[in-house]
Amino acid sequence: MFCYKFPCGEFQTLTKMTETGITFDPPVYEQRYCAAIQILEDSRWSNQIKKVVEFGCAEMRFFQLMRRIEKIENIVLVDIDEPLLRKNSTSVDPLVSDYIRRREGPLSVQILQGSVADSSEELRDTDAVIALELIEHVYDDVLSKIPSNIFGFMQPKLVVFSTPNSDYNVIFTRFNPLLPNGFRHDDHKFEWTREEFKSWCLGIVEKYPNYMFSLMGVGNPPKDLESVGHVSQIALFVRKDFLEMQLENPLVTTPNLDDESTPYKLIHSVDYPFYVDTRTEKEKLWTEVQIELQRFKKMANLSENELDSYQETYKVPIGLILDRLHHVGATKEALLELLQENNLKIDDECVIIEDCDEESEGSDLYELSERLSQDVILTDQEHEEECWDLNQES
């Protein structure tokens, strides 16, 4: 085992008990999604996570967050329920905003009908596997085959499992009895205690020693009842070479398919639009410089007390521009060279820019201001769409 800490720190969540029940803020499913996203975006391996397979994708809700990760290039969504997949297949299609403000890199999405127990060609070269609240829905014969498919055949860099913590059920039964099957959900085949889940994980790393795992959870217990643990327990498996450790066994470069495996069925696939930037590094930097100069002008004009009062010249500190362009690796030398090449005056460590006719041939800054405004509008639209997606769960 190893100790894993979420990159953004512990979740700030609220669990409240009332006379009628227990509530979680935010809902536990959102906490699971946030935990999985933080793991995928962990800087220790995020650059190496290009292909992600989600088993038990159901209504594609987690996909709506995962697709926002720019470094992921291929997402494979797998579920055994074909009617459910077909019903929700179009929910993975690009939005209008995806065509207007395109991704920086490609994203290919496939929806496949198949079992988590079966190996299939589509699963090769997977970097990360996500299986949230899945394993408790499968029978023992399927459960026993999951490790061999994921850790033996797929051999991903990391794997995330989540499953209910039955130790927590003692709190739920204070308000309502469990279902007739003895569990929280009528399709659950089992619900494990924390010790049972840990034992299952230990069995996996014993058989597949190239991996280590860490246990955590989401859905905090109420105050003074911390002994029951989290409502949902999570196991993160990481391949040892991504923990700067030596692998116990060499990776099988072309794992053989299980003779009993059933090929997956393709339900839907789509490629997202993306932007191919053909500019040189100098051209990219000059565009960013122009945007920052125009941003300074807009802010200066907004600060005027009278609407009809505008400055004719502006002095923009070079240090301010450098601070704003730190994310693109701008240096003072490169900035000064660009400013001189484009005939901008420099005085007392400031760039001198003059207001120009917006309709003239030299109205690049004005056009860039329009682009800047559109970027702000689209960002707000995407935020609203993401909130709408998540609200469908509630």
GROMACS .gro file of N, CA and C in nm, residues 164-313:
model
  450
  164PRO      N    1  -1.968   0.093  -0.227
  164PRO     CA    2  -2.026   0.132  -0.097
  164PRO      C    3  -1.950   0.069   0.020
  165ASN      N    4  -1.944   0.143   0.130
  165ASN     CA    5  -1.884   0.095   0.253
  165ASN      C    6  -1.997   0.048   0.345
  166SER      N    7  -2.010  -0.083   0.362
  166SER     CA    8  -2.123  -0.135   0.441
  166SER      C    9  -2.112  -0.100   0.589
  167ASP      N   10  -1.992  -0.062   0.636
  167ASP     CA   11  -1.979  -0.018   0.775
  167ASP      C   12  -2.067   0.104   0.802
  168TYR      N   13  -2.095   0.180   0.696
  168TYR     CA   14  -2.174   0.303   0.708
  168TYR      C   15  -2.324   0.274   0.720
  169ASN      N   16  -2.364   0.151   0.685
  169ASN     CA   17  -2.507   0.119   0.680
  169ASN      C   18  -2.574   0.131   0.816
  170VAL      N   19  -2.496   0.119   0.923
  170VAL     CA   20  -2.554   0.130   1.057
  170VAL      C   21  -2.617   0.269   1.078
  171ILE      N   22  -2.564   0.370   1.007
  171ILE     CA   23  -2.622   0.503   1.017
  171ILE      C   24  -2.751   0.512   0.935
  172PHE      N   25  -2.750   0.456   0.815
  172PHE     CA   26  -2.870   0.459   0.731
  172PHE      C   27  -2.988   0.389   0.798
  173THR      N   28  -2.959   0.277   0.867
  173THR     CA   29  -3.067   0.200   0.928
  173THR      C   30  -3.129   0.269   1.049
  174ARG      N   31  -3.069   0.378   1.093
  174ARG     CA   32  -3.132   0.455   1.200
  174ARG      C   33  -3.260   0.522   1.151
  175PHE      N   34  -3.268   0.543   1.019
  175PHE     CA   35  -3.382   0.617   0.962
  175PHE      C   36  -3.473   0.527   0.879
  176ASN      N   37  -3.412   0.438   0.801
  176ASN     CA   38  -3.490   0.349   0.715
  176ASN      C   39  -3.421   0.214   0.708
  177PRO      N   40  -3.497   0.107   0.701
  177PRO     CA   41  -3.435  -0.024   0.686
  177PRO      C   42  -3.372  -0.038   0.548
  178LEU      N   43  -3.274  -0.126   0.537
  178LEU     CA   44  -3.217  -0.155   0.406
  178LEU      C   45  -3.321  -0.227   0.321
  179LEU      N   46  -3.292  -0.243   0.193
  179LEU     CA   47  -3.386  -0.309   0.101
  179LEU      C   48  -3.397  -0.458   0.135
  180PRO      N   49  -3.497  -0.525   0.080
  180PRO     CA   50  -3.515  -0.669   0.111
  180PRO      C   51  -3.391  -0.755   0.086
  181ASN      N   52  -3.305  -0.713  -0.009
  181ASN     CA   53  -3.182  -0.791  -0.032
  181ASN      C   54  -3.075  -0.763   0.072
  182GLY      N   55  -3.104  -0.671   0.165
  182GLY     CA   56  -3.009  -0.640   0.272
  182GLY      C   57  -2.909  -0.532   0.236
  183PHE      N   58  -2.929  -0.466   0.119
  183PHE     CA   59  -2.833  -0.365   0.072
  183PHE      C   60  -2.902  -0.232   0.046
  184ARG      N   61  -2.824  -0.135   0.002
  184ARG     CA   62  -2.876   0.000  -0.027
  184ARG      C   63  -2.950   0.006  -0.160
  185HIS      N   64  -2.915  -0.081  -0.253
  185HIS     CA   65  -2.970  -0.077  -0.389
  185HIS      C   66  -3.020  -0.216  -0.425
  186ASP      N   67  -3.130  -0.221  -0.501
  186ASP     CA   68  -3.189  -0.352  -0.529
  186ASP      C   69  -3.107  -0.435  -0.628
  187ASP      N   70  -3.008  -0.373  -0.695
  187ASP     CA   71  -2.924  -0.450  -0.788
  187ASP      C   72  -2.788  -0.485  -0.728
  188HIS      N   73  -2.763  -0.447  -0.603
  188HIS     CA   74  -2.635  -0.481  -0.541
  188HIS      C   75  -2.630  -0.631  -0.512
  189LYS      N   76  -2.516  -0.690  -0.547
  189LYS     CA   77  -2.494  -0.832  -0.517
  189LYS      C   78  -2.420  -0.849  -0.384
  190PHE      N   79  -2.353  -0.745  -0.340
  190PHE     CA   80  -2.283  -0.744  -0.212
  190PHE      C   81  -2.252  -0.600  -0.175
  191GLU      N   82  -2.219  -0.576  -0.052
  191GLU     CA   83  -2.163  -0.450  -0.005
  191GLU      C   84  -2.056  -0.483   0.097
  192TRP      N   85  -1.935  -0.437   0.072
  192TRP     CA   86  -1.820  -0.476   0.152
  192TRP      C   87  -1.793  -0.380   0.267
  193THR      N   88  -1.744  -0.437   0.376
  193THR     CA   89  -1.687  -0.354   0.481
  193THR      C   90  -1.553  -0.302   0.432
  194ARG      N   91  -1.494  -0.211   0.508
  194ARG     CA   92  -1.362  -0.159   0.468
  194ARG      C   93  -1.257  -0.269   0.470
  195GLU      N   94  -1.267  -0.361   0.565
  195GLU     CA   95  -1.170  -0.471   0.571
  195GLU      C   96  -1.187  -0.565   0.452
  196GLU      N   97  -1.309  -0.590   0.410
  196GLU     CA   98  -1.333  -0.678   0.295
  196GLU      C   99  -1.281  -0.615   0.166
  197PHE      N  100  -1.302  -0.486   0.152
  197PHE     CA  101  -1.251  -0.416   0.033
  197PHE      C  102  -1.099  -0.416   0.033
  198LYS      N  103  -1.040  -0.391   0.147
  198LYS     CA  104  -0.893  -0.393   0.157
  198LYS      C  105  -0.839  -0.531   0.124
  199SER      N  106  -0.906  -0.636   0.171
  199SER     CA  107  -0.863  -0.772   0.143
  199SER      C  108  -0.866  -0.801  -0.007
  200TRP      N  109  -0.972  -0.753  -0.075
  200TRP     CA  110  -0.982  -0.771  -0.221
  200TRP      C  111  -0.866  -0.702  -0.290
  201CYS      N  112  -0.834  -0.580  -0.248
  201CYS     CA  113  -0.724  -0.505  -0.307
  201CYS      C  114  -0.589  -0.573  -0.283
  202LEU      N  115  -0.571  -0.624  -0.163
  202LEU     CA  116  -0.446  -0.695  -0.131
  202LEU      C  117  -0.429  -0.818  -0.219
  203GLY      N  118  -0.540  -0.886  -0.246
  203GLY     CA  119  -0.534  -1.002  -0.334
  203GLY      C  120  -0.491  -0.965  -0.475
  204ILE      N  121  -0.533  -0.848  -0.520
  204ILE     CA  122  -0.496  -0.803  -0.655
  204ILE      C  123  -0.347  -0.776  -0.663
  205VAL      N  124  -0.292  -0.698  -0.568
  205VAL     CA  125  -0.149  -0.664  -0.576
  205VAL      C  126  -0.060  -0.783  -0.547
  206GLU      N  127  -0.114  -0.882  -0.476
  206GLU     CA  128  -0.036  -1.004  -0.456
  206GLU      C  129  -0.022  -1.081  -0.587
  207LYS      N  130  -0.129  -1.084  -0.665
  207LYS     CA  131  -0.126  -1.155  -0.793
  207LYS      C  132  -0.060  -1.071  -0.902
  208TYR      N  133  -0.074  -0.937  -0.890
  208TYR     CA  134  -0.017  -0.846  -0.989
  208TYR      C  135   0.075  -0.747  -0.917
  209PRO      N  136   0.197  -0.790  -0.884
  209PRO     CA  137   0.287  -0.710  -0.799
  209PRO      C  138   0.343  -0.585  -0.865
  210ASN      N  139   0.309  -0.561  -0.991
  210ASN     CA  140   0.352  -0.436  -1.054
  210ASN      C  141   0.272  -0.316  -1.003
  211TYR      N  142   0.170  -0.342  -0.920
  211TYR     CA  143   0.082  -0.235  -0.873
  211TYR      C  144   0.088  -0.218  -0.722
  212MET      N  145   0.063  -0.095  -0.679
  212MET     CA  146   0.039  -0.064  -0.538
  212MET      C  147  -0.094   0.008  -0.530
  213PHE      N  148  -0.156   0.005  -0.412
  213PHE     CA  149  -0.287   0.070  -0.400
  213PHE      C  150  -0.293   0.157  -0.275
  214SER      N  151  -0.386   0.251  -0.279
  214SER     CA  152  -0.414   0.339  -0.166
  214SER      C  153  -0.564   0.344  -0.145
  215LEU      N  154  -0.608   0.346  -0.020
  215LEU     CA  155  -0.749   0.350   0.013
  215LEU      C  156  -0.788   0.487   0.065
  216MET      N  157  -0.903   0.534   0.022
  216MET     CA  158  -0.956   0.663   0.067
  216MET      C  159  -1.107   0.655   0.055
  217GLY      N  160  -1.176   0.765   0.067
  217GLY     CA  161  -1.320   0.761   0.057
  217GLY      C  162  -1.380   0.900   0.046
  218VAL      N  163  -1.509   0.904   0.013
  218VAL     CA  164  -1.585   1.029   0.007
  218VAL      C  165  -1.718   1.009   0.077
  219GLY      N  166  -1.778   1.119   0.119
  219GLY     CA  167  -1.901   1.110   0.199
  219GLY      C  168  -1.865   1.094   0.345
  220ASN      N  169  -1.832   1.204   0.410
  220ASN     CA  170  -1.784   1.197   0.548
  220ASN      C  171  -1.891   1.144   0.643
  221PRO      N  172  -1.850   1.080   0.750
  221PRO     CA  173  -1.946   1.039   0.853
  221PRO      C  174  -1.989   1.159   0.935
  222PRO      N  175  -2.104   1.151   1.000
  222PRO     CA  176  -2.147   1.261   1.088
  222PRO      C  177  -2.050   1.277   1.206
  223LYS      N  178  -2.056   1.392   1.267
  223LYS     CA  179  -1.970   1.420   1.382
  223LYS      C  180  -1.996   1.318   1.492
  224ASP      N  181  -1.889   1.272   1.555
  224ASP     CA  182  -1.891   1.174   1.664
  224ASP      C  183  -1.922   1.033   1.617
  225LEU      N  184  -1.932   1.012   1.484
  225LEU     CA  185  -1.954   0.877   1.432
  225LEU      C  186  -1.846   0.843   1.329
  226GLU      N  187  -1.729   0.900   1.347
  226GLU     CA  188  -1.621   0.882   1.249
  226GLU      C  189  -1.575   0.738   1.235
  227SER      N  190  -1.605   0.654   1.332
  227SER     CA  191  -1.556   0.516   1.328
  227SER      C  192  -1.614   0.434   1.214
  228VAL      N  193  -1.724   0.480   1.154
  228VAL     CA  194  -1.785   0.403   1.046
  228VAL      C  195  -1.717   0.428   0.911
  229GLY      N  196  -1.632   0.531   0.903
  229GLY     CA  197  -1.564   0.559   0.778
  229GLY      C  198  -1.650   0.639   0.682
  230HIS      N  199  -1.610   0.639   0.554
  230HIS     CA  200  -1.681   0.713   0.450
  230HIS      C  201  -1.796   0.630   0.394
  231VAL      N  202  -1.895   0.699   0.339
  231VAL     CA  203  -2.010   0.628   0.282
  231VAL      C  204  -1.971   0.552   0.156
  232SER      N  205  -1.874   0.604   0.081
  232SER     CA  206  -1.825   0.538  -0.040
  232SER      C  207  -1.674   0.524  -0.030
  233GLN      N  208  -1.622   0.403  -0.044
  233GLN     CA  209  -1.478   0.381  -0.032
  233GLN      C  210  -1.415   0.371  -0.171
  234ILE      N  211  -1.292   0.422  -0.181
  234ILE     CA  212  -1.222   0.431  -0.309
  234ILE      C  213  -1.086   0.364  -0.297
  235ALA      N  214  -1.051   0.289  -0.401
  235ALA     CA  215  -0.917   0.231  -0.410
  235ALA      C  216  -0.850   0.285  -0.536
  236LEU      N  217  -0.731   0.339  -0.520
  236LEU     CA  218  -0.650   0.384  -0.634
  236LEU      C  219  -0.533   0.289  -0.650
  237PHE      N  220  -0.525   0.223  -0.764
  237PHE     CA  221  -0.412   0.138  -0.798
  237PHE      C  222  -0.322   0.215  -0.895
  238VAL      N  223  -0.193   0.217  -0.867
  238VAL     CA  224  -0.096   0.285  -0.954
  238VAL      C  225   0.016   0.187  -0.987
  239ARG      N  226   0.051   0.182  -1.115
  239ARG     CA  227   0.162   0.096  -1.156
  239ARG      C  228   0.292   0.151  -1.098
  240LYS      N  229   0.378   0.064  -1.052
  240LYS     CA  230   0.494   0.106  -0.976
  240LYS      C  231   0.588   0.199  -1.052
  241ASP      N  232   0.596   0.185  -1.185
  241ASP     CA  233   0.686   0.273  -1.258
  241ASP      C  234   0.638   0.417  -1.255
  242PHE      N  235   0.511   0.441  -1.220
  242PHE     CA  236   0.463   0.578  -1.206
  242PHE      C  237   0.471   0.628  -1.063
  243LEU      N  238   0.524   0.544  -0.977
  243LEU     CA  239   0.557   0.585  -0.841
  243LEU      C  240   0.709   0.587  -0.822
  244GLU      N  241   0.780   0.593  -0.936
  244GLU     CA  242   0.927   0.594  -0.937
  244GLU      C  243   0.984   0.471  -0.868
  245MET      N  244   0.918   0.357  -0.892
  245MET     CA  245   0.964   0.229  -0.839
  245MET      C  246   0.986   0.134  -0.956
  246GLN      N  247   1.065   0.033  -0.932
  246GLN     CA  248   1.094  -0.065  -1.037
  246GLN      C  249   0.980  -0.166  -1.045
  247LEU      N  250   0.942  -0.203  -1.167
  247LEU     CA  251   0.839  -0.304  -1.187
  247LEU      C  252   0.890  -0.440  -1.142
  248GLU      N  253   0.802  -0.518  -1.081
  248GLU     CA  254   0.840  -0.653  -1.038
  248GLU      C  255   0.852  -0.746  -1.157
  249ASN      N  256   0.766  -0.728  -1.257
  249ASN     CA  257   0.765  -0.813  -1.376
  249ASN      C  258   0.760  -0.724  -1.500
  250PRO      N  259   0.823  -0.765  -1.609
  250PRO     CA  260   0.814  -0.684  -1.732
  250PRO      C  261   0.671  -0.683  -1.784
  251LEU      N  262   0.632  -0.571  -1.843
  251LEU     CA  263   0.498  -0.560  -1.900
  251LEU      C  264   0.488  -0.650  -2.023
  252VAL      N  265   0.372  -0.710  -2.041
  252VAL     CA  266   0.347  -0.791  -2.160
  252VAL      C  267   0.305  -0.695  -2.271
  253THR      N  268   0.390  -0.681  -2.372
  253THR     CA  269   0.365  -0.580  -2.474
  253THR      C  270   0.244  -0.613  -2.562
  254THR      N  271   0.218  -0.739  -2.587
  254THR     CA  272   0.101  -0.778  -2.666
  254THR      C  273   0.026  -0.890  -2.594
  255PRO      N  274  -0.048  -0.855  -2.489
  255PRO     CA  275  -0.119  -0.958  -2.412
  255PRO      C  276  -0.217  -1.034  -2.502
  256ASN      N  277  -0.227  -1.163  -2.478
  256ASN     CA  278  -0.319  -1.246  -2.556
  256ASN      C  279  -0.461  -1.229  -2.506
  257LEU      N  280  -0.555  -1.236  -2.598
  257LEU     CA  281  -0.695  -1.230  -2.561
  257LEU      C  282  -0.739  -1.363  -2.503
  258ASP      N  283  -0.826  -1.356  -2.405
  258ASP     CA  284  -0.885  -1.475  -2.345
  258ASP      C  285  -0.972  -1.543  -2.450
  259ASP      N  286  -0.954  -1.674  -2.467
  259ASP     CA  287  -1.031  -1.748  -2.567
  259ASP      C  288  -1.181  -1.740  -2.542
  260GLU      N  289  -1.220  -1.719  -2.414
  260GLU     CA  290  -1.362  -1.714  -2.381
  260GLU      C  291  -1.418  -1.572  -2.387
  261SER      N  292  -1.336  -1.475  -2.419
  261SER     CA  293  -1.383  -1.337  -2.422
  261SER      C  294  -1.483  -1.314  -2.535
  262THR      N  295  -1.578  -1.226  -2.508
  262THR     CA  296  -1.678  -1.189  -2.606
  262THR      C  297  -1.642  -1.052  -2.662
  263PRO      N  298  -1.629  -1.039  -2.793
  263PRO     CA  299  -1.595  -0.907  -2.851
  263PRO      C  300  -1.698  -0.801  -2.813
  264TYR      N  301  -1.650  -0.679  -2.793
  264TYR     CA  302  -1.740  -0.569  -2.760
  264TYR      C  303  -1.817  -0.525  -2.885
  265LYS      N  304  -1.933  -0.464  -2.862
  265LYS     CA  305  -2.015  -0.412  -2.971
  265LYS      C  306  -2.009  -0.259  -2.969
  266LEU      N  307  -1.975  -0.202  -3.084
  266LEU     CA  308  -1.969  -0.055  -3.094
  266LEU      C  309  -2.111   0.000  -3.105
  267ILE      N  310  -2.146   0.089  -3.012
  267ILE     CA  311  -2.279   0.151  -3.011
  267ILE      C  312  -2.275   0.288  -3.077
  268HIS      N  313  -2.170   0.363  -3.051
  268HIS     CA  314  -2.161   0.500  -3.103
  268HIS      C  315  -2.017   0.547  -3.091
  269SER      N  316  -1.975   0.629  -3.184
  269SER     CA  317  -1.841   0.688  -3.176
  269SER      C  318  -1.846   0.828  -3.234
  270VAL      N  319  -1.758   0.913  -3.187
  270VAL     CA  320  -1.754   1.052  -3.233
  270VAL      C  321  -1.614   1.108  -3.210
  271ASP      N  322  -1.572   1.194  -3.301
  271ASP     CA  323  -1.446   1.267  -3.287
  271ASP      C  324  -1.476   1.413  -3.263
  272TYR      N  325  -1.413   1.469  -3.162
  272TYR     CA  326  -1.435   1.610  -3.129
  272TYR      C  327  -1.350   1.699  -3.220
  273PRO      N  328  -1.403   1.817  -3.253
  273PRO     CA  329  -1.322   1.912  -3.330
  273PRO      C  330  -1.210   1.967  -3.244
  274PHE      N  331  -1.097   1.992  -3.305
  274PHE     CA  332  -0.987   2.053  -3.230
  274PHE      C  333  -0.911   2.149  -3.320
  275TYR      N  334  -0.840   2.238  -3.255
  275TYR     CA  335  -0.771   2.346  -3.326
  275TYR      C  336  -0.626   2.308  -3.348
  276VAL      N  337  -0.583   2.316  -3.474
  276VAL     CA  338  -0.443   2.291  -3.508
  276VAL      C  339  -0.374   2.426  -3.527
  277ASP      N  340  -0.286   2.460  -3.437
  277ASP     CA  341  -0.219   2.589  -3.440
  277ASP      C  342  -0.091   2.578  -3.522
  278THR      N  343  -0.089   2.644  -3.638
  278THR     CA  344   0.028   2.637  -3.727
  278THR      C  345   0.123   2.754  -3.710
  279ARG      N  346   0.095   2.842  -3.614
  279ARG     CA  347   0.180   2.958  -3.594
  279ARG      C  348   0.315   2.921  -3.533
  280THR      N  349   0.415   3.004  -3.559
  280THR     CA  350   0.544   2.988  -3.493
  280THR      C  351   0.531   3.034  -3.348
  281GLU      N  352   0.628   2.998  -3.265
  281GLU     CA  353   0.625   3.040  -3.125
  281GLU      C  354   0.626   3.192  -3.114
  282LYS      N  355   0.700   3.258  -3.202
  282LYS     CA  356   0.705   3.404  -3.199
  282LYS      C  357   0.569   3.463  -3.235
  283GLU      N  358   0.502   3.404  -3.333
  283GLU     CA  359   0.369   3.452  -3.371
  283GLU      C  360   0.268   3.432  -3.259
  284LYS      N  361   0.277   3.320  -3.190
  284LYS     CA  362   0.188   3.294  -3.077
  284LYS      C  363   0.208   3.398  -2.967
  285LEU      N  364   0.337   3.427  -2.938
  285LEU     CA  365   0.367   3.523  -2.833
  285LEU      C  366   0.319   3.662  -2.872
  286TRP      N  367   0.335   3.700  -2.998
  286TRP     CA  368   0.292   3.832  -3.041
  286TRP      C  369   0.140   3.846  -3.028
  287THR      N  370   0.067   3.741  -3.059
  287THR     CA  371  -0.078   3.745  -3.041
  287THR      C  372  -0.114   3.768  -2.895
  288GLU      N  373  -0.046   3.700  -2.805
  288GLU     CA  374  -0.073   3.716  -2.662
  288GLU      C  375  -0.037   3.857  -2.615
  289VAL      N  376   0.072   3.912  -2.668
  289VAL     CA  377   0.111   4.049  -2.632
  289VAL      C  378   0.002   4.147  -2.675
  290GLN      N  379  -0.049   4.131  -2.797
  290GLN     CA  380  -0.154   4.222  -2.846
  290GLN      C  381  -0.280   4.213  -2.760
  291ILE      N  382  -0.315   4.092  -2.720
  291ILE     CA  383  -0.433   4.075  -2.635
  291ILE      C  384  -0.414   4.148  -2.503
  292GLU      N  385  -0.296   4.137  -2.445
  292GLU     CA  386  -0.271   4.202  -2.316
  292GLU      C  387  -0.270   4.354  -2.330
  293LEU      N  388  -0.216   4.404  -2.440
  293LEU     CA  389  -0.219   4.548  -2.463
  293LEU      C  390  -0.363   4.597  -2.477
  294GLN      N  391  -0.444   4.522  -2.551
  294GLN     CA  392  -0.583   4.561  -2.568
  294GLN      C  393  -0.660   4.549  -2.436
  295ARG      N  394  -0.627   4.447  -2.357
  295ARG     CA  395  -0.692   4.431  -2.227
  295ARG      C  396  -0.664   4.555  -2.139
  296PHE      N  397  -0.538   4.602  -2.142
  296PHE     CA  398  -0.501   4.719  -2.063
  296PHE      C  399  -0.581   4.841  -2.108
  297LYS      N  400  -0.596   4.858  -2.239
  297LYS     CA  401  -0.673   4.970  -2.293
  297LYS      C  402  -0.818   4.965  -2.247
  298LYS      N  403  -0.877   4.846  -2.255
  298LYS     CA  404  -1.018   4.832  -2.216
  298LYS      C  405  -1.037   4.866  -2.069
  299MET      N  406  -0.945   4.818  -1.984
  299MET     CA  407  -0.956   4.846  -1.841
  299MET      C  408  -0.935   4.995  -1.812
  300ALA      N  409  -0.843   5.056  -1.885
  300ALA     CA  410  -0.819   5.200  -1.865
  300ALA      C  411  -0.942   5.281  -1.904
  301ASN      N  412  -1.006   5.244  -2.012
  301ASN     CA  413  -1.125   5.316  -2.057
  301ASN      C  414  -1.242   5.296  -1.962
  302LEU      N  415  -1.254   5.175  -1.908
  302LEU     CA  416  -1.363   5.149  -1.815
  302LEU      C  417  -1.348   5.229  -1.686
  303SER      N  418  -1.225   5.268  -1.654
  303SER     CA  419  -1.201   5.340  -1.529
  303SER      C  420  -1.231   5.490  -1.543
  304GLU      N  421  -1.256   5.537  -1.668
  304GLU     CA  422  -1.288   5.678  -1.688
  304GLU      C  423  -1.424   5.711  -1.627
  305ASN      N  424  -1.436   5.829  -1.568
  305ASN     CA  425  -1.563   5.868  -1.506
  305ASN      C  426  -1.668   5.907  -1.610
  306GLU      N  427  -1.625   5.964  -1.724
  306GLU     CA  428  -1.719   6.007  -1.825
  306GLU      C  429  -1.709   5.914  -1.945
  307LEU      N  430  -1.826   5.870  -1.996
  307LEU     CA  431  -1.828   5.773  -2.105
  307LEU      C  432  -1.759   5.825  -2.230
  308ASP      N  433  -1.766   5.957  -2.255
  308ASP     CA  434  -1.710   6.012  -2.377
  308ASP      C  435  -1.562   6.045  -2.365
  309SER      N  436  -1.504   6.016  -2.249
  309SER     CA  437  -1.364   6.053  -2.226
  309SER      C  438  -1.275   5.931  -2.247
  310TYR      N  439  -1.189   5.935  -2.349
  310TYR     CA  440  -1.098   5.825  -2.376
  310TYR      C  441  -0.957   5.879  -2.392
  311GLN      N  442  -0.861   5.800  -2.348
  311GLN     CA  443  -0.723   5.841  -2.364
  311GLN      C  444  -0.678   5.822  -2.509
  312GLU      N  445  -0.581   5.903  -2.550
  312GLU     CA  446  -0.525   5.889  -2.683
  312GLU      C  447  -0.398   5.806  -2.682
  313THR      N  448  -0.327   5.806  -2.570
  313THR     CA  449  -0.207   5.723  -2.556
  313THR      C  450  -0.213   5.648  -2.424
   0.00000   0.00000   0.00000
